[in-house]
Tab-separated table of C-alpha atoms in Angstrom:
chain	number	residue	atom	x	y	z
A	1	THR	CA	-65.614	-126.873	-91.390
A	2	ASN	CA	-68.628	-124.806	-92.376
A	3	LYS	CA	-69.024	-121.344	-90.958
A	4	LEU	CA	-72.406	-120.581	-89.422
A	5	THR	CA	-72.245	-116.824	-89.859
A	6	MET	CA	-75.509	-114.948	-90.330
A	7	SER	CA	-74.230	-111.386	-90.455
A	8	LEU	CA	-70.886	-109.628	-90.170
A	9	LYS	CA	-72.564	-106.268	-89.677
A	10	GLY	CA	-73.450	-107.103	-86.082
A	11	ALA	CA	-70.370	-109.233	-85.401
A	12	GLY	CA	-68.626	-106.370	-83.637
A	13	ALA	CA	-65.021	-105.247	-83.485
A	14	ILE	CA	-63.871	-108.247	-81.428
A	15	ARG	CA	-64.725	-111.932	-81.818
A	16	PHE	CA	-65.208	-113.561	-78.426
A	17	TRP	CA	-66.267	-116.921	-79.916
A	18	GLY	CA	-65.778	-118.637	-83.234
A	19	PHE	CA	-68.069	-118.985	-86.224
A	20	SER	CA	-67.396	-122.700	-86.753
A	21	PRO	CA	-67.453	-125.947	-84.733
A	22	ALA	CA	-64.335	-127.266	-83.002
A	23	VAL	CA	-61.942	-129.447	-84.997
A	24	ASP	CA	-59.191	-131.897	-84.101
A	25	VAL	CA	-56.383	-130.166	-85.978
A	26	PHE	CA	-54.087	-133.197	-85.638
A	27	LYS	CA	-56.615	-135.388	-87.429
A	28	ARG	CA	-57.305	-132.630	-89.954
A	29	ALA	CA	-53.572	-132.469	-90.735
A	30	ASP	CA	-53.372	-136.214	-91.485
A	31	GLY	CA	-51.120	-136.703	-94.496
A	32	GLN	CA	-49.380	-133.367	-93.961
A	33	ILE	CA	-47.534	-134.249	-90.750
A	34	GLU	CA	-43.756	-134.060	-90.944
A	35	ASP	CA	-41.632	-137.110	-90.131
A	36	GLY	CA	-40.371	-135.722	-86.833
A	37	GLU	CA	-43.913	-134.941	-85.720
A	38	ALA	CA	-45.238	-138.333	-86.801
A	39	ASP	CA	-42.719	-140.278	-84.697
A	40	HIS	CA	-43.027	-137.790	-81.805
A	41	LYS	CA	-39.364	-136.758	-81.915
A	42	GLN	CA	-40.504	-133.162	-82.210
A	43	PRO	CA	-43.702	-131.401	-81.108
A	44	PHE	CA	-46.737	-131.155	-83.338
A	45	ASN	CA	-46.892	-127.435	-84.104
A	46	VAL	CA	-50.163	-125.643	-84.761
A	47	LEU	CA	-50.734	-122.005	-85.705
A	48	LEU	CA	-54.225	-120.751	-84.861
A	49	VAL	CA	-55.028	-117.397	-86.459
A	50	CYS	CA	-57.800	-115.507	-84.669
A	51	PRO	CA	-59.617	-118.603	-83.342
A	52	SER	CA	-61.545	-116.367	-80.881
A	53	ASP	CA	-61.745	-119.102	-78.221
A	54	VAL	CA	-60.075	-122.353	-77.119
A	55	ARG	CA	-62.417	-124.900	-78.701
A	56	HIS	CA	-59.829	-126.191	-81.210
A	57	ILE	CA	-57.159	-126.542	-78.510
A	58	LEU	CA	-59.411	-128.457	-76.118
A	59	HIS	CA	-60.843	-130.682	-78.846
A	60	THR	CA	-57.406	-131.516	-80.270
A	61	LEU	CA	-55.824	-132.324	-76.901
A	62	SER	CA	-58.797	-134.347	-75.671
A	63	ALA	CA	-58.794	-136.398	-78.877
A	64	ALA	CA	-55.061	-137.022	-78.427
A	65	ALA	CA	-55.648	-138.209	-74.856
A	66	ILE	CA	-58.282	-140.689	-76.054
A	67	ARG	CA	-56.032	-141.986	-78.831
A	68	GLU	CA	-53.260	-142.631	-76.339
A	69	THR	CA	-55.338	-144.238	-73.591
A	70	GLU	CA	-58.030	-146.139	-75.468
A	71	GLN	CA	-56.263	-146.830	-78.767
A	72	ASN	CA	-52.696	-147.229	-77.453
A	73	GLN	CA	-51.380	-144.655	-79.915
A	74	ARG	CA	-48.450	-142.810	-78.419
A	75	GLN	CA	-48.922	-139.039	-78.537
A	76	GLY	CA	-46.118	-136.508	-78.569
A	77	ALA	CA	-46.056	-132.919	-77.397
A	78	PHE	CA	-48.319	-130.257	-78.878
A	79	GLU	CA	-47.370	-126.611	-79.344
A	80	PHE	CA	-50.134	-124.153	-80.194
A	81	THR	CA	-49.166	-120.685	-81.350
A	82	VAL	CA	-52.181	-118.389	-81.102
A	83	TYR	CA	-52.356	-115.126	-83.037
A	84	GLU	CA	-54.998	-112.568	-82.104
A	85	GLU	CA	-55.221	-108.941	-83.137
A	86	GLN	CA	-56.753	-107.684	-79.882
A	87	PRO	CA	-55.427	-108.299	-76.365
A	88	GLU	CA	-58.990	-108.848	-75.109
A	89	ALA	CA	-59.371	-111.936	-77.307
A	90	LEU	CA	-56.008	-113.301	-76.198
A	91	ALA	CA	-56.766	-112.669	-72.527
A	92	ARG	CA	-60.116	-114.423	-72.843
A	93	GLN	CA	-58.458	-117.521	-74.250
A	94	LEU	CA	-56.068	-117.639	-71.307
A	95	LEU	CA	-59.109	-117.314	-69.052
A	96	LEU	CA	-61.079	-120.092	-70.750
A	97	LEU	CA	-58.066	-122.396	-70.738
A	98	SER	CA	-57.522	-121.743	-67.037
A	99	ILE	CA	-61.156	-122.662	-66.347
A	100	ALA	CA	-60.879	-125.885	-68.331
A	101	LEU	CA	-57.782	-126.896	-66.357
A	102	ASP	CA	-58.983	-125.860	-62.893
A	103	ALA	CA	-58.675	-129.119	-60.961
A	104	GLU	CA	-60.292	-127.599	-57.869
A	105	VAL	CA	-63.719	-127.479	-59.543
A	106	PRO	CA	-65.685	-130.665	-60.435
A	107	ARG	CA	-66.021	-131.286	-64.150
A	108	ARG	CA	-69.771	-130.723	-64.359
A	109	GLU	CA	-69.581	-127.372	-62.600
A	110	ARG	CA	-66.486	-126.416	-64.574
A	111	ALA	CA	-68.283	-127.098	-67.861
A	112	GLU	CA	-71.146	-124.874	-66.729
A	113	LEU	CA	-68.729	-122.104	-65.749
A	114	LEU	CA	-66.851	-122.308	-69.025
A	115	LEU	CA	-70.005	-122.073	-71.143
A	116	GLU	CA	-71.419	-119.273	-69.000
A	117	ILE	CA	-68.283	-117.127	-69.148
A	118	LEU	CA	-67.736	-117.908	-72.834
A	119	SER	CA	-71.219	-116.856	-73.918
A	120	ASN	CA	-73.300	-114.847	-71.446
A	121	THR	CA	-73.330	-111.086	-71.037
A	122	LEU	CA	-74.600	-111.537	-67.465
A	123	LEU	CA	-73.302	-114.012	-64.886
A	124	ARG	CA	-74.426	-115.501	-61.627
A	125	GLU	CA	-72.830	-113.775	-58.647
A	126	LYS	CA	-70.823	-116.905	-57.804
A	127	THR	CA	-69.519	-117.002	-61.379
A	128	ALA	CA	-68.512	-113.338	-61.210
A	129	SER	CA	-66.543	-114.067	-58.034
A	130	TYR	CA	-64.939	-117.074	-59.704
A	131	LEU	CA	-63.985	-114.905	-62.687
A	132	GLU	CA	-62.233	-112.453	-60.384
A	133	GLY	CA	-60.316	-115.329	-58.801
A	134	ARG	CA	-59.185	-116.477	-62.239
A	135	ALA	CA	-58.117	-112.908	-63.018
A	136	GLN	CA	-55.967	-112.827	-59.891
A	137	MET	CA	-54.321	-116.102	-60.875
A	138	LEU	CA	-53.621	-114.919	-64.432
A	139	ARG	CA	-52.171	-111.604	-63.244
A	140	ARG	CA	-49.811	-113.503	-60.965
A	141	MET	CA	-48.800	-115.724	-63.863
A	142	LEU	CA	-48.047	-112.712	-66.067
A	143	ALA	CA	-46.190	-110.762	-63.393
A	144	GLN	CA	-44.281	-113.544	-61.646
A	145	GLU	CA	-44.640	-116.552	-63.968
A	146	GLU	CA	-46.152	-118.526	-61.110
A	147	GLY	CA	-49.218	-120.718	-60.767
A	148	PRO	CA	-50.653	-123.827	-62.428
A	149	MET	CA	-50.758	-122.223	-65.888
A	150	ALA	CA	-47.151	-121.010	-65.922
A	151	ARG	CA	-45.661	-124.287	-67.180
A	152	LEU	CA	-48.112	-124.453	-70.080
A	153	ILE	CA	-47.960	-120.903	-71.415
A	154	ASP	CA	-45.063	-119.245	-73.238
A	155	LEU	CA	-45.470	-115.465	-73.528
A	156	SER	CA	-41.977	-114.788	-74.859
A	157	LEU	CA	-43.286	-113.863	-78.319
A	158	LEU	CA	-45.210	-110.914	-76.910
A	159	LYS	CA	-43.646	-107.471	-76.994
A	160	MET	CA	-43.541	-105.594	-73.706
A	161	LYS	CA	-46.365	-103.242	-74.714
A	162	GLU	CA	-48.495	-106.230	-75.733
A	163	ARG	CA	-47.834	-107.917	-72.418
A	164	ASP	CA	-48.776	-104.710	-70.601
A	165	ALA	CA	-51.995	-104.544	-72.634
A	166	LEU	CA	-52.766	-108.128	-71.660
A	167	GLU	CA	-52.270	-107.329	-67.971
A	168	GLU	CA	-54.482	-104.248	-68.298
A	169	VAL	CA	-57.294	-106.295	-69.820
A	170	ILE	CA	-57.126	-108.957	-67.113
A	171	GLY	CA	-57.024	-106.247	-64.446
A	172	SER	CA	-60.333	-104.869	-65.748
A	173	TRP	CA	-62.135	-108.116	-64.865
A	174	PHE	CA	-62.235	-107.241	-61.174
A	175	GLU	CA	-65.618	-106.367	-59.699
A	176	SER	CA	-64.420	-102.857	-58.831
A	177	PHE	CA	-64.504	-101.980	-62.558
A	178	GLU	CA	-67.874	-100.703	-63.735
A	179	PHE	CA	-69.290	-102.334	-66.857
A	180	ASP	CA	-72.927	-101.656	-67.759
A	181	VAL	CA	-73.141	-104.427	-70.312
A	182	VAL	CA	-76.955	-104.376	-70.527
A	183	ARG	CA	-77.072	-100.726	-71.581
A	184	GLN	CA	-74.066	-100.991	-73.867
A	185	ARG	CA	-75.364	-104.100	-75.611
A	186	ASP	CA	-78.729	-102.406	-76.086
A	187	GLU	CA	-76.953	-99.478	-77.754
A	188	ARG	CA	-75.315	-101.934	-80.134
A	189	LEU	CA	-78.708	-103.471	-80.921
A	190	ARG	CA	-80.230	-100.061	-81.620
A	191	THR	CA	-77.380	-99.285	-83.995
A	192	TYR	CA	-77.783	-102.612	-85.768
A	193	TYR	CA	-81.582	-102.639	-86.112
A	194	GLU	CA	-81.956	-98.875	-86.644
A	195	GLY	CA	-85.630	-98.265	-87.504
A	196	ARG	CA	-86.459	-101.938	-86.958
A	197	TYR	CA	-85.485	-101.902	-83.265
A	198	ASP	CA	-89.067	-101.938	-81.942
A	199	SER	CA	-89.897	-104.869	-84.218
A	200	ARG	CA	-86.647	-106.748	-83.579
A	201	LEU	CA	-88.511	-109.855	-82.411
A	202	ASN	CA	-89.969	-110.194	-85.888
A	203	VAL	CA	-86.550	-109.581	-87.436
A	204	LEU	CA	-84.807	-112.248	-85.387
A	205	ASP	CA	-87.651	-114.712	-86.015
A	206	TRP	CA	-87.072	-114.162	-89.728
A	207	ASP	CA	-83.302	-114.613	-89.265
A	208	TYR	CA	-83.864	-117.856	-87.402
A	209	THR	CA	-86.352	-119.322	-89.877
A	210	MET	CA	-84.656	-118.258	-93.101
A	211	GLU	CA	-80.959	-118.275	-92.213
A	212	LEU	CA	-80.145	-120.335	-89.116
A	213	GLN	CA	-82.682	-123.168	-89.108
A	214	PRO	CA	-81.693	-124.530	-92.552
A	215	ILE	CA	-78.063	-125.009	-91.449
A	216	ALA	CA	-78.299	-125.500	-87.658
A	217	SER	CA	-81.820	-126.539	-86.729
A	218	ILE	CA	-80.592	-128.007	-83.437
A	219	VAL	CA	-80.395	-124.439	-82.107
A	220	HIS	CA	-83.804	-124.043	-80.496
A	221	LYS	CA	-85.764	-120.961	-81.458
A	222	VAL	CA	-86.364	-120.059	-77.805
A	223	HIS	CA	-82.639	-120.200	-77.007
A	224	PHE	CA	-81.737	-118.217	-80.118
A	225	ARG	CA	-84.345	-115.566	-79.319
A	226	GLU	CA	-83.225	-115.291	-75.694
A	227	TRP	CA	-79.601	-114.802	-76.681
A	228	ARG	CA	-80.367	-112.234	-79.382
A	229	MET	CA	-82.602	-110.253	-77.012
A	230	THR	CA	-80.607	-110.475	-73.758
A	231	GLY	CA	-77.186	-111.954	-74.497
A	232	LEU	CA	-77.876	-115.050	-72.366
A	233	ALA	CA	-77.111	-118.330	-74.143
A	234	PHE	CA	-76.701	-120.757	-71.231
A	235	GLU	CA	-79.005	-120.470	-68.226
A	236	LEU	CA	-79.381	-122.830	-65.288
A	237	ARG	CA	-82.742	-123.318	-63.631
A	238	ASP	CA	-83.493	-121.185	-60.570
A	239	SER	CA	-80.432	-119.008	-61.159
A	240	ASN	CA	-80.213	-115.230	-61.285
A	241	TYR	CA	-77.929	-113.639	-63.850
A	242	ILE	CA	-77.255	-110.148	-62.562
A	243	ALA	CA	-73.475	-109.574	-62.638
A	244	PRO	CA	-71.816	-108.250	-65.817
A	245	ASN	CA	-69.438	-110.568	-67.615
A	246	ARG	CA	-66.440	-108.243	-67.474
A	247	SER	CA	-64.393	-110.509	-69.727
A	248	LEU	CA	-66.599	-109.251	-72.597
A	249	ALA	CA	-65.524	-105.632	-72.120
A	250	SER	CA	-63.127	-104.271	-74.720
A	251	PHE	CA	-61.836	-101.158	-76.439
A	252	ALA	CA	-62.762	-100.151	-79.968
A	253	ALA	CA	-61.467	-97.321	-82.123
A	254	GLY	CA	-63.821	-94.477	-82.982
A	255	ARG	CA	-64.031	-90.734	-83.420
A	256	LEU	CA	-65.208	-88.071	-80.989
A	257	ARG	CA	-65.496	-84.450	-82.124
A	258	GLY	CA	-63.203	-85.203	-85.034
A	259	ALA	CA	-60.498	-86.884	-82.939
A	260	SER	CA	-59.580	-90.572	-82.899
A	261	VAL	CA	-60.368	-92.216	-79.562
A	262	PHE	CA	-60.593	-95.660	-77.999
A	263	LYS	CA	-63.828	-96.300	-76.133
A	264	ARG	CA	-64.339	-99.071	-73.600
A	265	GLY	CA	-67.622	-100.916	-73.889
A	266	PHE	CA	-69.296	-104.011	-75.275
A	267	TRP	CA	-68.051	-104.506	-78.839
A	268	GLY	CA	-68.709	-108.222	-79.228
A	269	ASP	CA	-71.145	-110.069	-81.465
A	270	VAL	CA	-74.857	-109.315	-81.092
A	271	ILE	CA	-76.121	-111.300	-84.091
A	272	ASN	CA	-74.159	-114.558	-84.451
A	273	SER	CA	-74.686	-116.709	-81.367
A	274	PRO	CA	-71.965	-118.736	-79.587
A	275	PHE	CA	-73.882	-121.947	-80.310
A	276	ALA	CA	-72.014	-122.285	-83.620
A	277	ALA	CA	-68.695	-122.725	-81.814
A	278	VAL	CA	-69.671	-125.446	-79.353
A	279	GLY	CA	-73.293	-126.508	-79.787
A	280	VAL	CA	-74.100	-127.684	-83.314
A	281	GLU	CA	-71.858	-130.733	-83.820
A	282	CYS	CA	-70.798	-133.657	-81.628
A	283	ASP	CA	-69.607	-137.252	-81.932
A	284	ASP	CA	-72.754	-138.835	-80.436
A	285	GLU	CA	-75.418	-139.248	-83.113
A	286	ARG	CA	-78.162	-139.503	-80.492
A	287	PHE	CA	-77.897	-135.759	-79.896
A	288	VAL	CA	-78.876	-134.821	-83.440
A	289	LYS	CA	-81.802	-137.229	-83.815
A	290	GLN	CA	-85.302	-135.906	-84.320
A	291	LYS	CA	-88.660	-137.229	-83.188
A	292	ASN	CA	-91.833	-136.106	-84.933
A	293	GLY	CA	-89.855	-133.390	-86.670
A	294	GLN	CA	-88.389	-132.007	-83.436
A	295	HIS	CA	-84.860	-132.396	-82.108
A	296	VAL	CA	-84.678	-134.518	-78.970
A	297	LYS	CA	-81.820	-132.348	-77.669
A	298	THR	CA	-80.834	-128.702	-78.025
A	299	ALA	CA	-77.636	-126.837	-78.842
A	300	CYS	CA	-77.229	-126.154	-75.109
A	301	ASP	CA	-77.194	-129.903	-74.442
A	302	VAL	CA	-74.724	-130.518	-77.280
A	303	ALA	CA	-72.416	-127.790	-75.969
A	304	PHE	CA	-72.571	-129.221	-72.452
A	305	TYR	CA	-71.785	-132.694	-73.781
A	306	ASN	CA	-68.878	-131.413	-75.887
A	307	VAL	CA	-67.234	-129.472	-73.076
A	308	LEU	CA	-67.731	-132.317	-70.600
A	309	GLY	CA	-66.220	-134.658	-73.160
A	310	TRP	CA	-63.130	-132.492	-73.566
A	311	LEU	CA	-62.628	-132.143	-69.816
A	312	THR	CA	-63.205	-135.848	-69.176
A	313	ALA	CA	-60.707	-136.934	-71.828
A	314	LEU	CA	-58.049	-134.503	-70.612
A	315	GLU	CA	-58.374	-135.816	-67.065
A	316	THR	CA	-58.922	-139.524	-67.613
A	317	GLY	CA	-57.887	-140.239	-71.188
A	318	ARG	CA	-61.305	-141.835	-71.660
A	319	LYS	CA	-64.151	-140.845	-73.923
A	320	PHE	CA	-67.126	-139.359	-72.096
A	321	THR	CA	-70.141	-141.586	-72.688
A	322	ILE	CA	-73.752	-141.440	-71.570
A	323	ARG	CA	-75.548	-144.670	-70.786
A	324	ALA	CA	-78.749	-145.342	-72.708
A	325	GLU	CA	-80.841	-145.140	-69.544
A	326	ASP	CA	-79.321	-141.728	-68.702
A	327	PHE	CA	-79.520	-140.119	-72.119
A	328	GLU	CA	-83.044	-138.729	-71.860
A	329	ALA	CA	-82.237	-137.022	-68.559
A	330	PHE	CA	-78.954	-135.572	-69.812
A	331	GLU	CA	-79.218	-131.859	-70.488
A	332	TYR	CA	-77.324	-128.670	-69.818
A	333	GLY	CA	-77.025	-128.330	-66.054
A	334	ALA	CA	-78.070	-131.932	-65.350
A	335	SER	CA	-76.252	-134.054	-62.783
A	336	VAL	CA	-75.643	-137.128	-64.961
A	337	ALA	CA	-72.020	-136.083	-65.513
A	338	THR	CA	-69.502	-137.130	-62.892
A	339	SER	CA	-66.787	-135.027	-61.318
A	340	GLY	CA	-63.113	-135.754	-61.002
A	341	GLY	CA	-59.682	-134.289	-60.559
A	342	MET	CA	-56.716	-133.921	-62.871
A	343	VAL	CA	-54.075	-135.633	-60.781
A	344	LYS	CA	-53.524	-138.449	-63.281
A	345	GLY	CA	-54.929	-136.796	-66.389
A	346	PHE	CA	-53.435	-136.150	-69.809
A	347	PHE	CA	-51.693	-133.068	-68.425
A	348	GLY	CA	-50.383	-135.057	-65.471
A	349	GLY	CA	-47.816	-137.355	-66.995
A	350	ARG	CA	-49.180	-139.904	-69.461
A	351	ALA	CA	-47.870	-137.791	-72.333
A	352	PRO	CA	-45.509	-134.829	-72.669
A	353	SER	CA	-47.239	-131.708	-71.423
A	354	PRO	CA	-48.584	-129.570	-74.259
A	355	ARG	CA	-47.249	-126.059	-74.476
A	356	ILE	CA	-49.367	-123.189	-75.706
A	357	GLU	CA	-47.575	-120.181	-77.126
A	358	GLU	CA	-49.537	-116.937	-77.139
A	359	ALA	CA	-48.608	-114.263	-79.658
A	360	GLU	CA	-50.258	-111.095	-80.884
A	361	GLU	CA	-47.908	-110.418	-83.749
A	362	ALA	CA	-46.339	-112.889	-86.100
């Protein structure tokens, strides 16, 4: 898979999203699968090293659900071992996975929430409240091993201090914790642009035209500019984004008056947009078609389609499809997608439940 990285200088100390599109790792491993994994007598084991988000997990499991339901190919258990260097990245992946599997929220709304929390520095107030609810659920899972995620997550590979760090990160997502993400992101931009800060619009226009457009032209210039300037990648019409996305707060090492310190702030990417992870590739060729030299859909639409597709397959085992008469109206935030629960989904009994192992150290 090609990386769509424009600059590592502004990538920050922590990666909150990946630099490459999602892959079905089971399909990618074709020809390298051991006998026990091929006949499903033992789980299919995957090691993900610093994936930054859960796109590979969701894509792999949704593809497996489709193979089992629509192609009658029996699927065995999956075990994902995730290695991340920072607890913030690991905590975020637990958060994103919990959103994807939240049966209480309709699929369309859940896809919007997942993309918003994955990518945006600012959230709607309702999303901020939802994030705090997810934090409460994850803290209960860590402390008491209770809740809907407990049967899917194995934290036994974490050392006690790593588990404590994970709990501390999740605890900082509550609205009582101050996080001035607008100011802190602006400080990062000033550091990155230096003397070019006042002309940063010209700089990012150059970056888009010369670096991004040749490899990912489906990312619209307006969306790219908005994200680079404000940190907002996915916006719904008539919505106000005023609450900080506390899941993007993290600690980074630095020096103060000659002493080593850890400073809490926004240390994520300010140059390479989250569109590369979820919004530049999909399995429906209609999304990448152009008319009169212009794309008929945007990276936001592709991302929405991808996430809806993953959620739909996990719940129903069926591929998410858009009828020809609905395609033009389908866009990020549109109501063409249907909702549904997870009672009889891929996680509900048609195949052995996948287990995700989280580890910070090998």
